[in-house]
Amino acid sequence: LLMCLSMQPVYATGGQAAVKDDVSQKNIVQIAVGSKDHSTLVTALTAADLVDVLANPGPFTVFAPVNSAFDKLPKGTVEGLLKPEKKSALEDVLQHHVFVGVLDVKDLTDGRVLNQVDGNNVTIKNVKGKISIDGANIVATVRASNGIVHIVDSVILVKK
């Protein structure tokens, strides 16, 4: 049994995401969990066993789709990906939203190509300060203790 900054017990087997700390800047997972607009993303991260990964020190840049972004997908897509037998496909979709390193808005220059954690590329479009990643528009940005979260209005899918 470990004690953390808030003096709440934390079990060593809980992983990085289980650490209770109400004092420090929130990590990427804590930001997502605290957002009512990201409950579908949190459910997907949990189903894919990626919560602890995104709670680690990083640094990460996450393009985090809001709930309404998942609603734009064809009916049944999200439910299908959440099935245990689709875990690998779900991991791929989620990892396509993560870049290793911190990319602030100023770093998201027009035409820049990013290699995402899933091994595929995305392309940044920046027209008069309106930034999109393969068609997903950035609607807000939040700094995290282990990187940065760019909130997007669409799920970013691998181009075929």
CSV table of N, CA and C in Angstrom, one decimal:
chain,number,residue,atom,x,y,z
A,1,LEU,N,0.9,-1.2,0.0
A,1,LEU,CA,0.0,0.0,0.0
A,1,LEU,C,0.9,1.2,0.0
A,2,LEU,N,0.7,2.1,-0.9
A,2,LEU,CA,1.4,3.4,-1.0
A,2,LEU,C,0.6,4.5,-0.6
A,3,MET,N,1.2,5.6,-0.2
A,3,MET,CA,0.4,6.8,0.1
A,3,MET,C,0.9,7.9,-0.9
A,4,CYS,N,0.0,8.7,-1.5
A,4,CYS,CA,0.4,9.7,-2.4
A,4,CYS,C,0.2,11.1,-1.8
A,5,LEU,N,0.4,12.1,-2.6
A,5,LEU,CA,0.3,13.5,-2.1
A,5,LEU,C,-0.9,13.8,-1.3
A,6,SER,N,-2.1,13.2,-1.7
A,6,SER,CA,-3.3,13.6,-1.0
A,6,SER,C,-3.5,12.7,0.2
A,7,MET,N,-2.6,11.8,0.5
A,7,MET,CA,-2.6,10.9,1.7
A,7,MET,C,-3.7,9.9,1.6
A,8,GLN,N,-4.2,9.7,0.4
A,8,GLN,CA,-5.2,8.7,0.1
A,8,GLN,C,-4.5,7.4,-0.2
A,9,PRO,N,-4.9,6.2,0.3
A,9,PRO,CA,-4.2,5.0,-0.1
A,9,PRO,C,-4.3,4.7,-1.6
A,10,VAL,N,-3.2,4.3,-2.2
A,10,VAL,CA,-3.2,3.9,-3.6
A,10,VAL,C,-2.5,2.5,-3.6
A,11,TYR,N,-3.1,1.6,-4.3
A,11,TYR,CA,-2.6,0.3,-4.4
A,11,TYR,C,-1.6,0.2,-5.5
A,12,ALA,N,-0.4,-0.4,-5.3
A,12,ALA,CA,0.6,-0.4,-6.3
A,12,ALA,C,0.2,-1.1,-7.5
A,13,THR,N,-0.7,-2.0,-7.5
A,13,THR,CA,-1.2,-2.7,-8.7
A,13,THR,C,-2.2,-1.9,-9.5
A,14,GLY,N,-2.5,-0.7,-9.1
A,14,GLY,CA,-3.5,0.1,-9.8
A,14,GLY,C,-3.1,0.8,-11.0
A,15,GLY,N,-1.8,0.9,-11.2
A,15,GLY,CA,-1.2,1.5,-12.4
A,15,GLY,C,-1.2,3.0,-12.2
A,16,GLN,N,-0.6,3.7,-13.1
A,16,GLN,CA,-0.4,5.2,-13.0
A,16,GLN,C,-1.7,5.9,-12.9
A,17,ALA,N,-2.7,5.5,-13.6
A,17,ALA,CA,-4.0,6.1,-13.6
A,17,ALA,C,-4.7,6.1,-12.2
A,18,ALA,N,-4.3,5.1,-11.4
A,18,ALA,CA,-4.9,5.0,-10.0
A,18,ALA,C,-4.3,6.0,-9.0
A,19,VAL,N,-3.2,6.7,-9.3
A,19,VAL,CA,-2.6,7.6,-8.4
A,19,VAL,C,-3.6,8.7,-8.1
A,20,LYS,N,-3.9,9.0,-6.9
A,20,LYS,CA,-4.8,10.1,-6.5
A,20,LYS,C,-3.9,11.3,-6.1
A,21,ASP,N,-4.2,12.4,-6.8
A,21,ASP,CA,-3.4,13.6,-6.6
A,21,ASP,C,-4.3,14.8,-7.0
A,22,ASP,N,-4.8,15.5,-6.0
A,22,ASP,CA,-5.7,16.6,-6.3
A,22,ASP,C,-5.0,18.0,-6.3
A,23,VAL,N,-3.7,17.9,-6.2
A,23,VAL,CA,-2.9,19.1,-6.1
A,23,VAL,C,-2.2,19.5,-7.5
A,24,SER,N,-1.6,18.5,-8.1
A,24,SER,CA,-0.8,18.7,-9.3
A,24,SER,C,-1.7,19.0,-10.5
A,25,GLN,N,-1.1,19.5,-11.6
A,25,GLN,CA,-1.8,19.7,-12.9
A,25,GLN,C,-2.3,18.3,-13.3
A,26,LYS,N,-3.5,18.3,-13.9
A,26,LYS,CA,-4.1,17.0,-14.3
A,26,LYS,C,-3.3,16.4,-15.5
A,27,ASN,N,-3.3,15.1,-15.6
A,27,ASN,CA,-2.7,14.4,-16.7
A,27,ASN,C,-3.8,14.3,-17.8
A,28,ILE,N,-3.4,13.7,-18.9
A,28,ILE,CA,-4.4,13.6,-20.1
A,28,ILE,C,-5.6,12.8,-19.7
A,29,VAL,N,-5.4,11.7,-18.9
A,29,VAL,CA,-6.6,10.9,-18.5
A,29,VAL,C,-7.5,11.6,-17.6
A,30,GLN,N,-6.9,12.3,-16.6
A,30,GLN,CA,-7.7,13.1,-15.7
A,30,GLN,C,-8.5,14.2,-16.4
A,31,ILE,N,-7.9,14.8,-17.4
A,31,ILE,CA,-8.7,15.8,-18.1
A,31,ILE,C,-9.9,15.2,-18.9
A,32,ALA,N,-9.6,14.0,-19.5
A,32,ALA,CA,-10.7,13.3,-20.2
A,32,ALA,C,-11.8,12.9,-19.3
A,33,VAL,N,-11.4,12.3,-18.1
A,33,VAL,CA,-12.4,11.8,-17.2
A,33,VAL,C,-13.2,12.9,-16.6
A,34,GLY,N,-12.6,14.1,-16.4
A,34,GLY,CA,-13.3,15.3,-15.9
A,34,GLY,C,-14.2,16.0,-16.9
A,35,SER,N,-14.2,15.6,-18.1
A,35,SER,CA,-15.0,16.3,-19.1
A,35,SER,C,-16.2,15.5,-19.5
A,36,LYS,N,-17.4,16.1,-19.3
A,36,LYS,CA,-18.6,15.4,-19.7
A,36,LYS,C,-18.7,15.2,-21.2
A,37,ASP,N,-17.9,15.9,-22.0
A,37,ASP,CA,-17.9,15.8,-23.4
A,37,ASP,C,-17.0,14.7,-24.0
A,38,HIS,N,-16.3,14.0,-23.0
A,38,HIS,CA,-15.4,12.9,-23.5
A,38,HIS,C,-15.7,11.6,-22.8
A,39,SER,N,-16.9,11.3,-22.4
A,39,SER,CA,-17.3,10.0,-21.8
A,39,SER,C,-17.1,8.9,-22.8
A,40,THR,N,-17.4,9.0,-24.0
A,40,THR,CA,-17.2,8.0,-25.0
A,40,THR,C,-15.8,7.6,-25.2
A,41,LEU,N,-14.9,8.7,-25.2
A,41,LEU,CA,-13.5,8.5,-25.3
A,41,LEU,C,-13.0,7.7,-24.1
A,42,VAL,N,-13.4,8.1,-22.9
A,42,VAL,CA,-13.0,7.4,-21.7
A,42,VAL,C,-13.4,6.0,-21.7
A,43,THR,N,-14.6,5.7,-22.1
A,43,THR,CA,-15.1,4.3,-22.2
A,43,THR,C,-14.2,3.5,-23.2
A,44,ALA,N,-13.9,4.1,-24.3
A,44,ALA,CA,-13.1,3.4,-25.3
A,44,ALA,C,-11.6,3.2,-24.8
A,45,LEU,N,-11.0,4.2,-24.1
A,45,LEU,CA,-9.7,4.0,-23.6
A,45,LEU,C,-9.7,2.9,-22.5
A,46,THR,N,-10.8,2.8,-21.7
A,46,THR,CA,-10.9,1.8,-20.7
A,46,THR,C,-11.0,0.4,-21.4
A,47,ALA,N,-11.8,0.3,-22.4
A,47,ALA,CA,-12.0,-1.0,-23.1
A,47,ALA,C,-10.7,-1.4,-23.8
A,48,ALA,N,-9.9,-0.5,-24.3
A,48,ALA,CA,-8.7,-0.8,-25.0
A,48,ALA,C,-7.5,-1.0,-24.0
A,49,ASP,N,-7.7,-0.8,-22.7
A,49,ASP,CA,-6.6,-0.9,-21.7
A,49,ASP,C,-5.5,0.1,-22.0
A,50,LEU,N,-5.9,1.3,-22.4
A,50,LEU,CA,-5.0,2.4,-22.6
A,50,LEU,C,-5.0,3.5,-21.6
A,51,VAL,N,-5.7,3.4,-20.6
A,51,VAL,CA,-5.8,4.4,-19.5
A,51,VAL,C,-4.5,4.7,-18.9
A,52,ASP,N,-3.8,3.6,-18.4
A,52,ASP,CA,-2.5,3.7,-17.7
A,52,ASP,C,-1.5,4.3,-18.7
A,53,VAL,N,-1.5,3.9,-19.9
A,53,VAL,CA,-0.5,4.4,-20.9
A,53,VAL,C,-0.6,5.9,-21.0
A,54,LEU,N,-1.8,6.5,-21.1
A,54,LEU,CA,-2.0,7.9,-21.2
A,54,LEU,C,-1.8,8.7,-19.9
A,55,ALA,N,-1.7,7.9,-18.8
A,55,ALA,CA,-1.5,8.6,-17.5
A,55,ALA,C,0.0,8.6,-17.2
A,56,ASN,N,0.8,7.9,-18.0
A,56,ASN,CA,2.2,7.9,-17.8
A,56,ASN,C,2.8,9.3,-18.2
A,57,PRO,N,4.1,9.5,-17.8
A,57,PRO,CA,4.7,10.8,-18.0
A,57,PRO,C,4.7,11.3,-19.5
A,58,GLY,N,4.7,10.5,-20.5
A,58,GLY,CA,4.6,11.0,-21.8
A,58,GLY,C,6.0,11.5,-22.2
A,59,PRO,N,6.1,12.6,-23.0
A,59,PRO,CA,5.0,13.5,-23.3
A,59,PRO,C,4.1,13.1,-24.5
A,60,PHE,N,2.9,13.4,-24.5
A,60,PHE,CA,1.9,13.1,-25.5
A,60,PHE,C,1.2,14.3,-26.1
A,61,THR,N,0.8,14.2,-27.3
A,61,THR,CA,-0.2,15.1,-27.9
A,61,THR,C,-1.3,14.2,-28.3
A,62,VAL,N,-2.5,14.5,-27.7
A,62,VAL,CA,-3.7,13.7,-27.9
A,62,VAL,C,-4.7,14.6,-28.6
A,63,PHE,N,-5.2,14.1,-29.7
A,63,PHE,CA,-6.3,14.7,-30.4
A,63,PHE,C,-7.6,14.0,-30.0
A,64,ALA,N,-8.3,14.6,-29.0
A,64,ALA,CA,-9.4,13.9,-28.3
A,64,ALA,C,-10.7,14.3,-28.9
A,65,PRO,N,-11.4,13.3,-29.5
A,65,PRO,CA,-12.7,13.5,-30.1
A,65,PRO,C,-13.8,13.7,-29.0
A,66,VAL,N,-14.7,14.6,-29.2
A,66,VAL,CA,-15.8,14.8,-28.2
A,66,VAL,C,-16.8,13.7,-28.5
A,67,ASN,N,-17.8,13.5,-27.6
A,67,ASN,CA,-18.8,12.5,-27.8
A,67,ASN,C,-19.6,12.6,-29.1
A,68,SER,N,-19.9,13.9,-29.5
A,68,SER,CA,-20.6,14.1,-30.8
A,68,SER,C,-19.8,13.6,-32.0
A,69,ALA,N,-18.5,13.6,-31.9
A,69,ALA,CA,-17.6,13.1,-32.9
A,69,ALA,C,-17.8,11.6,-33.2
A,70,PHE,N,-18.0,10.9,-32.1
A,70,PHE,CA,-18.2,9.4,-32.2
A,70,PHE,C,-19.6,9.2,-32.7
A,71,ASP,N,-20.5,10.1,-32.5
A,71,ASP,CA,-21.9,10.0,-33.0
A,71,ASP,C,-22.0,10.1,-34.5
A,72,LYS,N,-21.0,10.8,-35.1
A,72,LYS,CA,-20.9,10.9,-36.5
A,72,LYS,C,-20.5,9.6,-37.3
A,73,LEU,N,-20.0,8.7,-36.6
A,73,LEU,CA,-19.6,7.4,-37.2
A,73,LEU,C,-20.8,6.6,-37.6
A,74,PRO,N,-20.7,5.7,-38.5
A,74,PRO,CA,-21.8,4.9,-38.9
A,74,PRO,C,-22.4,4.2,-37.7
A,75,LYS,N,-23.7,4.0,-37.7
A,75,LYS,CA,-24.4,3.4,-36.6
A,75,LYS,C,-23.8,2.0,-36.3
A,76,GLY,N,-23.6,1.8,-35.0
A,76,GLY,CA,-23.0,0.5,-34.6
A,76,GLY,C,-21.5,0.4,-34.5
A,77,THR,N,-20.8,1.4,-35.1
A,77,THR,CA,-19.3,1.4,-35.1
A,77,THR,C,-18.7,1.4,-33.7
A,78,VAL,N,-19.1,2.3,-32.9
A,78,VAL,CA,-18.6,2.4,-31.6
A,78,VAL,C,-18.9,1.2,-30.8
A,79,GLU,N,-20.1,0.7,-30.8
A,79,GLU,CA,-20.6,-0.5,-30.1
A,79,GLU,C,-19.8,-1.7,-30.5
A,80,GLY,N,-19.5,-1.8,-31.8
A,80,GLY,CA,-18.7,-2.9,-32.4
A,80,GLY,C,-17.3,-2.8,-31.9
A,81,LEU,N,-16.7,-1.7,-31.9
A,81,LEU,CA,-15.3,-1.5,-31.5
A,81,LEU,C,-15.1,-1.8,-30.0
A,82,LEU,N,-16.2,-1.6,-29.2
A,82,LEU,CA,-16.1,-1.8,-27.7
A,82,LEU,C,-16.2,-3.3,-27.4
A,83,LYS,N,-16.5,-4.2,-28.3
A,83,LYS,CA,-16.5,-5.6,-28.0
A,83,LYS,C,-15.1,-6.1,-27.8
A,84,PRO,N,-15.0,-7.1,-26.8
A,84,PRO,CA,-13.6,-7.6,-26.5
A,84,PRO,C,-12.9,-8.1,-27.7
A,85,GLU,N,-13.6,-8.8,-28.6
A,85,GLU,CA,-12.9,-9.4,-29.8
A,85,GLU,C,-12.4,-8.3,-30.8
A,86,LYS,N,-12.8,-7.0,-30.6
A,86,LYS,CA,-12.4,-5.9,-31.4
A,86,LYS,C,-11.3,-5.0,-30.7
A,87,LYS,N,-10.8,-5.5,-29.6
A,87,LYS,CA,-9.9,-4.7,-28.8
A,87,LYS,C,-8.7,-4.2,-29.7
A,88,SER,N,-8.1,-5.0,-30.5
A,88,SER,CA,-7.0,-4.6,-31.3
A,88,SER,C,-7.4,-3.5,-32.3
A,89,ALA,N,-8.5,-3.6,-32.9
A,89,ALA,CA,-9.0,-2.5,-33.8
A,89,ALA,C,-9.2,-1.2,-33.1
A,90,LEU,N,-9.8,-1.3,-31.9
A,90,LEU,CA,-10.1,-0.2,-31.1
A,90,LEU,C,-8.8,0.5,-30.7
A,91,GLU,N,-7.8,-0.3,-30.3
A,91,GLU,CA,-6.5,0.3,-29.9
A,91,GLU,C,-5.9,1.1,-31.1
A,92,ASP,N,-6.0,0.5,-32.3
A,92,ASP,CA,-5.5,1.2,-33.5
A,92,ASP,C,-6.2,2.5,-33.7
A,93,VAL,N,-7.5,2.5,-33.6
A,93,VAL,CA,-8.3,3.8,-33.8
A,93,VAL,C,-7.8,4.8,-32.8
A,94,LEU,N,-7.7,4.4,-31.5
A,94,LEU,CA,-7.3,5.4,-30.4
A,94,LEU,C,-5.9,5.8,-30.6
A,95,GLN,N,-5.0,4.9,-30.9
A,95,GLN,CA,-3.6,5.3,-31.1
A,95,GLN,C,-3.3,6.2,-32.3
A,96,HIS,N,-4.3,6.2,-33.2
A,96,HIS,CA,-4.2,7.1,-34.4
A,96,HIS,C,-4.4,8.6,-33.9
A,97,HIS,N,-4.9,8.8,-32.7
A,97,HIS,CA,-5.1,10.1,-32.2
A,97,HIS,C,-4.0,10.6,-31.3
A,98,VAL,N,-2.9,9.8,-31.2
A,98,VAL,CA,-1.8,10.2,-30.3
A,98,VAL,C,-0.5,10.3,-31.0
A,99,PHE,N,0.2,11.4,-30.7
A,99,PHE,CA,1.5,11.7,-31.2
A,99,PHE,C,2.5,11.7,-29.9
A,100,VAL,N,3.6,11.1,-30.1
A,100,VAL,CA,4.6,11.1,-28.9
A,100,VAL,C,5.4,12.4,-29.0
A,101,GLY,N,5.2,13.3,-28.0
A,101,GLY,CA,5.9,14.6,-28.0
A,101,GLY,C,4.7,15.6,-27.8
A,102,VAL,N,5.1,16.8,-27.5
A,102,VAL,CA,4.1,17.9,-27.2
A,102,VAL,C,4.2,18.8,-28.4
A,103,LEU,N,3.0,18.9,-29.1
A,103,LEU,CA,2.8,19.9,-30.2
A,103,LEU,C,1.8,20.9,-29.8
A,104,ASP,N,2.3,22.1,-29.5
A,104,ASP,CA,1.4,23.2,-29.2
A,104,ASP,C,0.8,23.7,-30.5
A,105,VAL,N,-0.2,24.5,-30.4
A,105,VAL,CA,-0.9,25.1,-31.5
A,105,VAL,C,0.0,25.7,-32.5
A,106,LYS,N,1.0,26.4,-32.1
A,106,LYS,CA,2.0,27.1,-33.0
A,106,LYS,C,2.8,26.0,-33.8
A,107,ASP,N,2.9,24.8,-33.3
A,107,ASP,CA,3.7,23.8,-34.0
A,107,ASP,C,2.9,23.1,-35.0
A,108,LEU,N,1.6,23.3,-35.1
A,108,LEU,CA,0.7,22.6,-36.0
A,108,LEU,C,0.6,23.5,-37.3
A,109,THR,N,1.6,23.4,-38.1
A,109,THR,CA,1.8,24.3,-39.3
A,109,THR,C,1.1,23.5,-40.5
A,110,ASP,N,0.6,24.3,-41.4
A,110,ASP,CA,0.0,23.8,-42.6
A,110,ASP,C,0.9,22.9,-43.4
A,111,GLY,N,0.3,21.7,-43.6
A,111,GLY,CA,1.1,20.7,-44.4
A,111,GLY,C,2.0,19.8,-43.6
A,112,ARG,N,2.1,20.0,-42.3
A,112,ARG,CA,3.0,19.2,-41.5
A,112,ARG,C,2.4,17.8,-41.4
A,113,VAL,N,3.2,16.8,-41.5
A,113,VAL,CA,2.8,15.4,-41.4
A,113,VAL,C,3.3,14.8,-40.1
A,114,LEU,N,2.4,14.2,-39.4
A,114,LEU,CA,2.7,13.6,-38.1
A,114,LEU,C,2.6,12.1,-38.1
A,115,ASN,N,3.6,11.4,-37.6
A,115,ASN,CA,3.5,10.0,-37.5
A,115,ASN,C,2.9,9.6,-36.1
A,116,GLN,N,1.7,9.1,-36.1
A,116,GLN,CA,1.0,8.8,-34.9
A,116,GLN,C,1.5,7.4,-34.3
A,117,VAL,N,1.0,7.2,-33.1
A,117,VAL,CA,1.5,6.0,-32.3
A,117,VAL,C,1.1,4.7,-33.1
A,118,ASP,N,0.0,4.7,-33.8
A,118,ASP,CA,-0.4,3.5,-34.6
A,118,ASP,C,0.5,3.3,-35.8
A,119,GLY,N,1.5,4.2,-36.1
A,119,GLY,CA,2.4,4.0,-37.2
A,119,GLY,C,1.9,4.6,-38.5
A,120,ASN,N,0.7,5.2,-38.5
A,120,ASN,CA,0.2,5.9,-39.7
A,120,ASN,C,0.3,7.4,-39.5
A,121,ASN,N,0.3,8.1,-40.6
A,121,ASN,CA,0.4,9.5,-40.7
A,121,ASN,C,-0.9,10.3,-40.7
A,122,VAL,N,-0.8,11.5,-40.2
A,122,VAL,CA,-1.9,12.5,-40.3
A,122,VAL,C,-1.3,13.7,-40.9
A,123,THR,N,-2.1,14.6,-41.5
A,123,THR,CA,-1.6,15.8,-42.1
A,123,THR,C,-2.4,17.0,-41.5
A,124,ILE,N,-1.6,18.0,-41.1
A,124,ILE,CA,-2.2,19.2,-40.5
A,124,ILE,C,-2.6,20.2,-41.6
A,125,LYS,N,-3.7,20.8,-41.4
A,125,LYS,CA,-4.1,21.8,-42.3
A,125,LYS,C,-4.4,23.0,-41.4
A,126,ASN,N,-3.7,24.1,-41.7
A,126,ASN,CA,-3.8,25.4,-40.9
A,126,ASN,C,-4.1,26.5,-41.9
A,127,VAL,N,-5.4,26.9,-41.9
A,127,VAL,CA,-5.8,28.0,-42.8
A,127,VAL,C,-6.3,29.1,-41.9
A,128,LYS,N,-5.6,30.2,-42.0
A,128,LYS,CA,-5.9,31.4,-41.2
A,128,LYS,C,-6.2,31.1,-39.7
A,129,GLY,N,-5.4,30.2,-39.1
A,129,GLY,CA,-5.5,29.9,-37.7
A,129,GLY,C,-6.5,28.8,-37.4
A,130,LYS,N,-7.3,28.3,-38.4
A,130,LYS,CA,-8.2,27.2,-38.2
A,130,LYS,C,-7.5,26.0,-38.5
A,131,ILE,N,-7.3,25.1,-37.5
A,131,ILE,CA,-6.5,23.9,-37.6
A,131,ILE,C,-7.3,22.7,-37.6
A,132,SER,N,-6.9,21.8,-38.6
A,132,SER,CA,-7.6,20.5,-38.7
A,132,SER,C,-6.5,19.4,-38.9
A,133,ILE,N,-6.9,18.2,-38.5
A,133,ILE,CA,-6.0,17.1,-38.6
A,133,ILE,C,-6.8,16.0,-39.4
A,134,ASP,N,-6.4,15.8,-40.6
A,134,ASP,CA,-7.2,14.9,-41.5
A,134,ASP,C,-8.7,15.2,-41.5
A,135,GLY,N,-9.1,16.4,-41.4
A,135,GLY,CA,-10.5,16.8,-41.4
A,135,GLY,C,-11.1,17.0,-40.1
A,136,ALA,N,-10.5,16.6,-39.0
A,136,ALA,CA,-11.0,16.9,-37.6
A,136,ALA,C,-10.5,18.2,-37.2
A,137,ASN,N,-11.5,19.1,-36.9
A,137,ASN,CA,-11.1,20.5,-36.5
A,137,ASN,C,-10.8,20.6,-35.0
A,138,ILE,N,-9.7,21.3,-34.7
A,138,ILE,CA,-9.4,21.5,-33.3
A,138,ILE,C,-10.4,22.6,-32.8
A,139,VAL,N,-11.1,22.3,-31.7
A,139,VAL,CA,-12.1,23.3,-31.2
A,139,VAL,C,-11.6,23.9,-29.8
A,140,ALA,N,-10.6,23.3,-29.2
A,140,ALA,CA,-10.0,23.8,-27.9
A,140,ALA,C,-8.7,23.0,-27.7
A,141,THR,N,-7.9,23.6,-26.8
A,141,THR,CA,-6.7,23.0,-26.4
A,141,THR,C,-6.5,23.1,-24.9
A,142,VAL,N,-6.1,22.0,-24.2
A,142,VAL,CA,-5.9,22.0,-22.8
A,142,VAL,C,-4.5,21.4,-22.5
A,143,ARG,N,-3.7,22.1,-21.7
A,143,ARG,CA,-2.4,21.6,-21.3
A,143,ARG,C,-2.6,20.6,-20.2
A,144,ALA,N,-1.8,19.5,-20.2
A,144,ALA,CA,-1.8,18.5,-19.2
A,144,ALA,C,-0.4,18.3,-18.6
A,145,SER,N,-0.3,17.7,-17.5
A,145,SER,CA,1.0,17.5,-16.9
A,145,SER,C,1.9,16.6,-17.7
A,146,ASN,N,1.3,15.8,-18.6
A,146,ASN,CA,2.1,14.9,-19.4
A,146,ASN,C,2.0,15.1,-20.9
A,147,GLY,N,1.6,16.3,-21.2
A,147,GLY,CA,1.5,16.7,-22.6
A,147,GLY,C,0.4,17.7,-22.9
A,148,ILE,N,-0.3,17.5,-24.0
A,148,ILE,CA,-1.3,18.5,-24.4
A,148,ILE,C,-2.5,17.8,-25.1
A,149,VAL,N,-3.7,18.3,-24.9
A,149,VAL,CA,-4.9,17.7,-25.5
A,149,VAL,C,-5.5,18.7,-26.4
A,150,HIS,N,-5.6,18.3,-27.6
A,150,HIS,CA,-6.3,19.2,-28.6
A,150,HIS,C,-7.7,18.5,-28.8
A,151,ILE,N,-8.7,19.2,-28.5
A,151,ILE,CA,-10.1,18.6,-28.6
A,151,ILE,C,-10.5,18.8,-30.0
A,152,VAL,N,-11.0,17.7,-30.6
A,152,VAL,CA,-11.4,17.7,-32.0
A,152,VAL,C,-12.9,17.3,-32.2
A,153,ASP,N,-13.5,17.8,-33.3
A,153,ASP,CA,-14.9,17.6,-33.5
A,153,ASP,C,-15.2,16.3,-34.3
A,154,SER,N,-14.2,15.5,-34.7
A,154,SER,CA,-14.4,14.3,-35.5
A,154,SER,C,-13.4,13.2,-35.1
A,155,VAL,N,-13.8,12.0,-35.3
A,155,VAL,CA,-12.8,10.9,-35.0
A,155,VAL,C,-11.9,10.9,-36.2
A,156,ILE,N,-10.6,10.8,-36.0
A,156,ILE,CA,-9.6,10.7,-37.1
A,156,ILE,C,-9.4,9.3,-37.5
A,157,LEU,N,-9.8,9.0,-38.7
A,157,LEU,CA,-9.6,7.6,-39.2
A,157,LEU,C,-8.5,7.5,-40.2
A,158,VAL,N,-7.9,6.3,-40.2
A,158,VAL,CA,-6.7,6.1,-41.1
A,158,VAL,C,-7.2,6.2,-42.5
A,159,LYS,N,-6.5,7.0,-43.3
A,159,LYS,CA,-6.8,7.1,-44.7
A,159,LYS,C,-6.4,5.8,-45.5
A,160,LYS,N,-7.3,5.4,-46.3
A,160,LYS,CA,-7.1,4.1,-47.0
A,160,LYS,C,-6.5,4.4,-48.3
